[in-house]
XYZ file of C-alpha atoms in Angstrom:
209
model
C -3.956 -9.634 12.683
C -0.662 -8.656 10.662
C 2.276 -11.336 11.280
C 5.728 -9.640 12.161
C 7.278 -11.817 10.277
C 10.248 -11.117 7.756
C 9.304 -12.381 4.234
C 12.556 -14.291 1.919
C 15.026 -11.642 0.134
C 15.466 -11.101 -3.222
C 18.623 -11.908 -4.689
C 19.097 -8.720 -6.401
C 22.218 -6.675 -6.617
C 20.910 -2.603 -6.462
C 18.686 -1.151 -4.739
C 15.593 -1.114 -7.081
C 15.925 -4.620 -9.655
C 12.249 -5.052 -9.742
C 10.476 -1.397 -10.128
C 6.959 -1.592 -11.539
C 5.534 0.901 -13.431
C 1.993 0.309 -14.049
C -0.554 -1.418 -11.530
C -1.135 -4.621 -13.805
C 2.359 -5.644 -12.663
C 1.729 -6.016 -8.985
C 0.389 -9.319 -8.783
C 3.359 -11.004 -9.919
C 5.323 -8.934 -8.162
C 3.072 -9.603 -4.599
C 3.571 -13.475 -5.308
C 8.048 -13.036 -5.889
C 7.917 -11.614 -2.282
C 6.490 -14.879 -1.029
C 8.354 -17.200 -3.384
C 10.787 -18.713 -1.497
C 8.688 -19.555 1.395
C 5.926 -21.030 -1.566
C 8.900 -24.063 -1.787
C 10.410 -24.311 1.516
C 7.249 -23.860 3.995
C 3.647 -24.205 1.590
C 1.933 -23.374 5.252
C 3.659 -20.275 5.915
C 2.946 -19.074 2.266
C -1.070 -20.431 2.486
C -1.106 -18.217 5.745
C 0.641 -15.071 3.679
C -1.112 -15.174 0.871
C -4.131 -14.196 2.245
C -3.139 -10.995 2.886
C 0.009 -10.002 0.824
C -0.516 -11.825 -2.442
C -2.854 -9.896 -4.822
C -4.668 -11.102 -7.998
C -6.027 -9.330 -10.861
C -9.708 -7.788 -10.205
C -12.065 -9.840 -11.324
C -13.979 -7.194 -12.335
C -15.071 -3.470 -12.369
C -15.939 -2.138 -8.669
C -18.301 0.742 -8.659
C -17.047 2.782 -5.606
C -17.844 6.102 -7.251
C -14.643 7.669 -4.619
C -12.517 9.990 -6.109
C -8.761 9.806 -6.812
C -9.667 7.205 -9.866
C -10.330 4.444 -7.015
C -12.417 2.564 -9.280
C -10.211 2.323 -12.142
C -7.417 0.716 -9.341
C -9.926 -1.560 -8.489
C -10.746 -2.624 -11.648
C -7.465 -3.738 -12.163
C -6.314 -5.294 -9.117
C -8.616 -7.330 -6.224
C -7.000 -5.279 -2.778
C -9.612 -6.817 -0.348
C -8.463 -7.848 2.590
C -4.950 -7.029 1.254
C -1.800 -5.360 2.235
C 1.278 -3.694 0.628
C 4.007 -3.192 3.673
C 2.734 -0.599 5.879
C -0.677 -0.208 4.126
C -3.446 -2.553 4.517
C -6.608 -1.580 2.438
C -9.876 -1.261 4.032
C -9.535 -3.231 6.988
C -12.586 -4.046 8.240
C -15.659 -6.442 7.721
C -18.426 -6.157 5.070
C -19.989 -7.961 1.941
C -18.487 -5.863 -0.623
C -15.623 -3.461 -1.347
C -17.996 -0.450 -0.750
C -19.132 -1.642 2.512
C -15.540 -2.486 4.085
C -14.364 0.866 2.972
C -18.018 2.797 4.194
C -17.063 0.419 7.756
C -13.232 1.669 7.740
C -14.326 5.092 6.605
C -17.149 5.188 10.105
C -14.199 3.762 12.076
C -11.791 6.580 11.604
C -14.467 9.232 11.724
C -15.268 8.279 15.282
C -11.492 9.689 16.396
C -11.420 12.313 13.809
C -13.326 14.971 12.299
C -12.649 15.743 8.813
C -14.697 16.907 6.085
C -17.437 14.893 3.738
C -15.176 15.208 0.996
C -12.590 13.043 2.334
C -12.796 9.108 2.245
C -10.594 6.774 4.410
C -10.033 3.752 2.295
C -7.084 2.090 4.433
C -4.809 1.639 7.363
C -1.037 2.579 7.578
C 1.334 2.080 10.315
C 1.821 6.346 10.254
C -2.321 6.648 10.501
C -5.127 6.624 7.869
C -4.784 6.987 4.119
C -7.732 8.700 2.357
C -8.962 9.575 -1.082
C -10.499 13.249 -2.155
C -10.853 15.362 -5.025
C -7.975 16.396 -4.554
C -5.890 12.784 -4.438
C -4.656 10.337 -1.978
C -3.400 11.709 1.128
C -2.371 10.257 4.559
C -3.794 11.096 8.411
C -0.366 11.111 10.057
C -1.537 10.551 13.545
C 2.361 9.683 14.714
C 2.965 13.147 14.325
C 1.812 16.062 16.924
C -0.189 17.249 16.481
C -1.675 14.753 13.538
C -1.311 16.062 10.039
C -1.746 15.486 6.250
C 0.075 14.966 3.659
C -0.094 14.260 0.316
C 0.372 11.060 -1.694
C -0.300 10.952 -4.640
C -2.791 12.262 -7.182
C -4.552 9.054 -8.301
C -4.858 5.854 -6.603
C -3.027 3.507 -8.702
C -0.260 5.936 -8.585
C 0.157 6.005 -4.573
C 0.100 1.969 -5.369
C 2.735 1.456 -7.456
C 4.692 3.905 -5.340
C 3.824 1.697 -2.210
C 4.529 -1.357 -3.997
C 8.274 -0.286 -4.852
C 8.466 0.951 -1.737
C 7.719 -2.095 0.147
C 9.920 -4.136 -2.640
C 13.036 -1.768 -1.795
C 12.054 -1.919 1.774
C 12.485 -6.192 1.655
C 15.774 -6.320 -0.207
C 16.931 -3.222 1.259
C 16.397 -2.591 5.037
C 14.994 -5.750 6.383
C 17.859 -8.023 7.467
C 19.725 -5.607 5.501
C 20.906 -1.831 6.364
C 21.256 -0.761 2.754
C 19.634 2.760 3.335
C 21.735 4.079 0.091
C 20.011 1.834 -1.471
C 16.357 2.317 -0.447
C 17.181 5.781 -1.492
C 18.280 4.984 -4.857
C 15.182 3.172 -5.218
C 13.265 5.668 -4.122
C 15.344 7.964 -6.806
C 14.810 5.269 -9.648
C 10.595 5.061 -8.421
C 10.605 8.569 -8.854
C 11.765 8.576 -12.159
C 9.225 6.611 -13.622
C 6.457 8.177 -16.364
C 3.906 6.676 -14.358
C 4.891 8.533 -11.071
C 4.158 11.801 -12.361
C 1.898 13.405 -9.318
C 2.934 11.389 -7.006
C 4.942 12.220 -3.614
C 7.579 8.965 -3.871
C 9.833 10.147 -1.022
C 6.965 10.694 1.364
C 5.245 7.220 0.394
C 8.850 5.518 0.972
C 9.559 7.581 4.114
C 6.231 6.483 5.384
C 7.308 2.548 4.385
C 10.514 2.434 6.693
C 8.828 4.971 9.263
C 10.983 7.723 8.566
């Protein structure tokens, strides 16, 4: 169950002070969007960690999906985790490839897409999925549900996400800095690791836009 619950600001002064640009970054960045709460409240951030703070991979995950899944996974441990509006894999199973072969079942029961298409997580706008041709997302709050696409690897749509949700934090919640989610989503953009990647649909999709 996701808690509605709005995580400590930053204390930066733009719109984008903490942009990450490769994947090995995010852990450190997951664990400064529980900070605070890791000194003032050690229960809150016990209960939060378990889903929002995310550790290096232990080690490689064979997967075999497209998009460059594995090499994500080899990098960062996303079970059981979630990055604002996208939780990865959400379901039960021993392993990586059984939680996302559950997830993947799950969405297939509402929807009938083709073999070469993988759904590997949730997202408050419907179902993202991995292909040969990238990462895309099953927008099922539009009518009638379409796709669109994310990015053109995996680690790409999440460092995207990850900047996202990190503008998202300092900008909108508590906050109504919308310039400033934009310029974030301008200075994301503009990183060399974003080539192939759709940043103003991934932070669209992060403040439901």
């Amino acid at each position: 169950m996701r808690l509605a619950i709005d995580l400590p600001q930053g204390s930066e002064g733009d719109g984008h002070g903490r942009m990450i640009d490769h994947l090995s970054a995010l852990p450190m960045l997951s664990q400064e969007w529980l900070a605070a709460a890791k000194i003032t409240d050690p229960e809150l951030y016990a209960e939060l960690a378990a889903t929002i703070v995310i550790a290096p991979a232990a080690g490689p995950v064979m997967t075999r999906l497209p998009a460059r899944v594995d090499a994500a996974l080899a990098v960062v441990e996303l079970s059981g985790k979630e990055i604002g509006t996208f939780r990865f894999a959400p379901a039960q199973g021993v392993d990586v490839r059984e939680q996302i072969a559950v997830y993947d079942a799950r969405v297939r029961e509402d929807f009938d897409t083709g073999e070469d298409i993988v759904f590997v997580g949730d997202h408050d706008a419907g179902h993202v999925f991995v292909s040969p041709h990238g990462v895309g997302l099953l927008n099922i709050t539009a009518q009638p549900p379409r796709i669109r696409a994310l990015a053109r690897d995996f680690a790409g749509f999440l460092i995207a996400q990850a900047n996202a949700y990190d503008a998202y934090r300092r900008c909108l919640m508590g906050a109504d800095d919308l310039a400033g989610y934009h310029a974030a989503a301008e200075a994301c953009a503009a990183l060399p690791a974003m080539a192939g990647v759709e940043v103003t649909v991934i932070f669209d999709a992060q403040r439901g836009g």
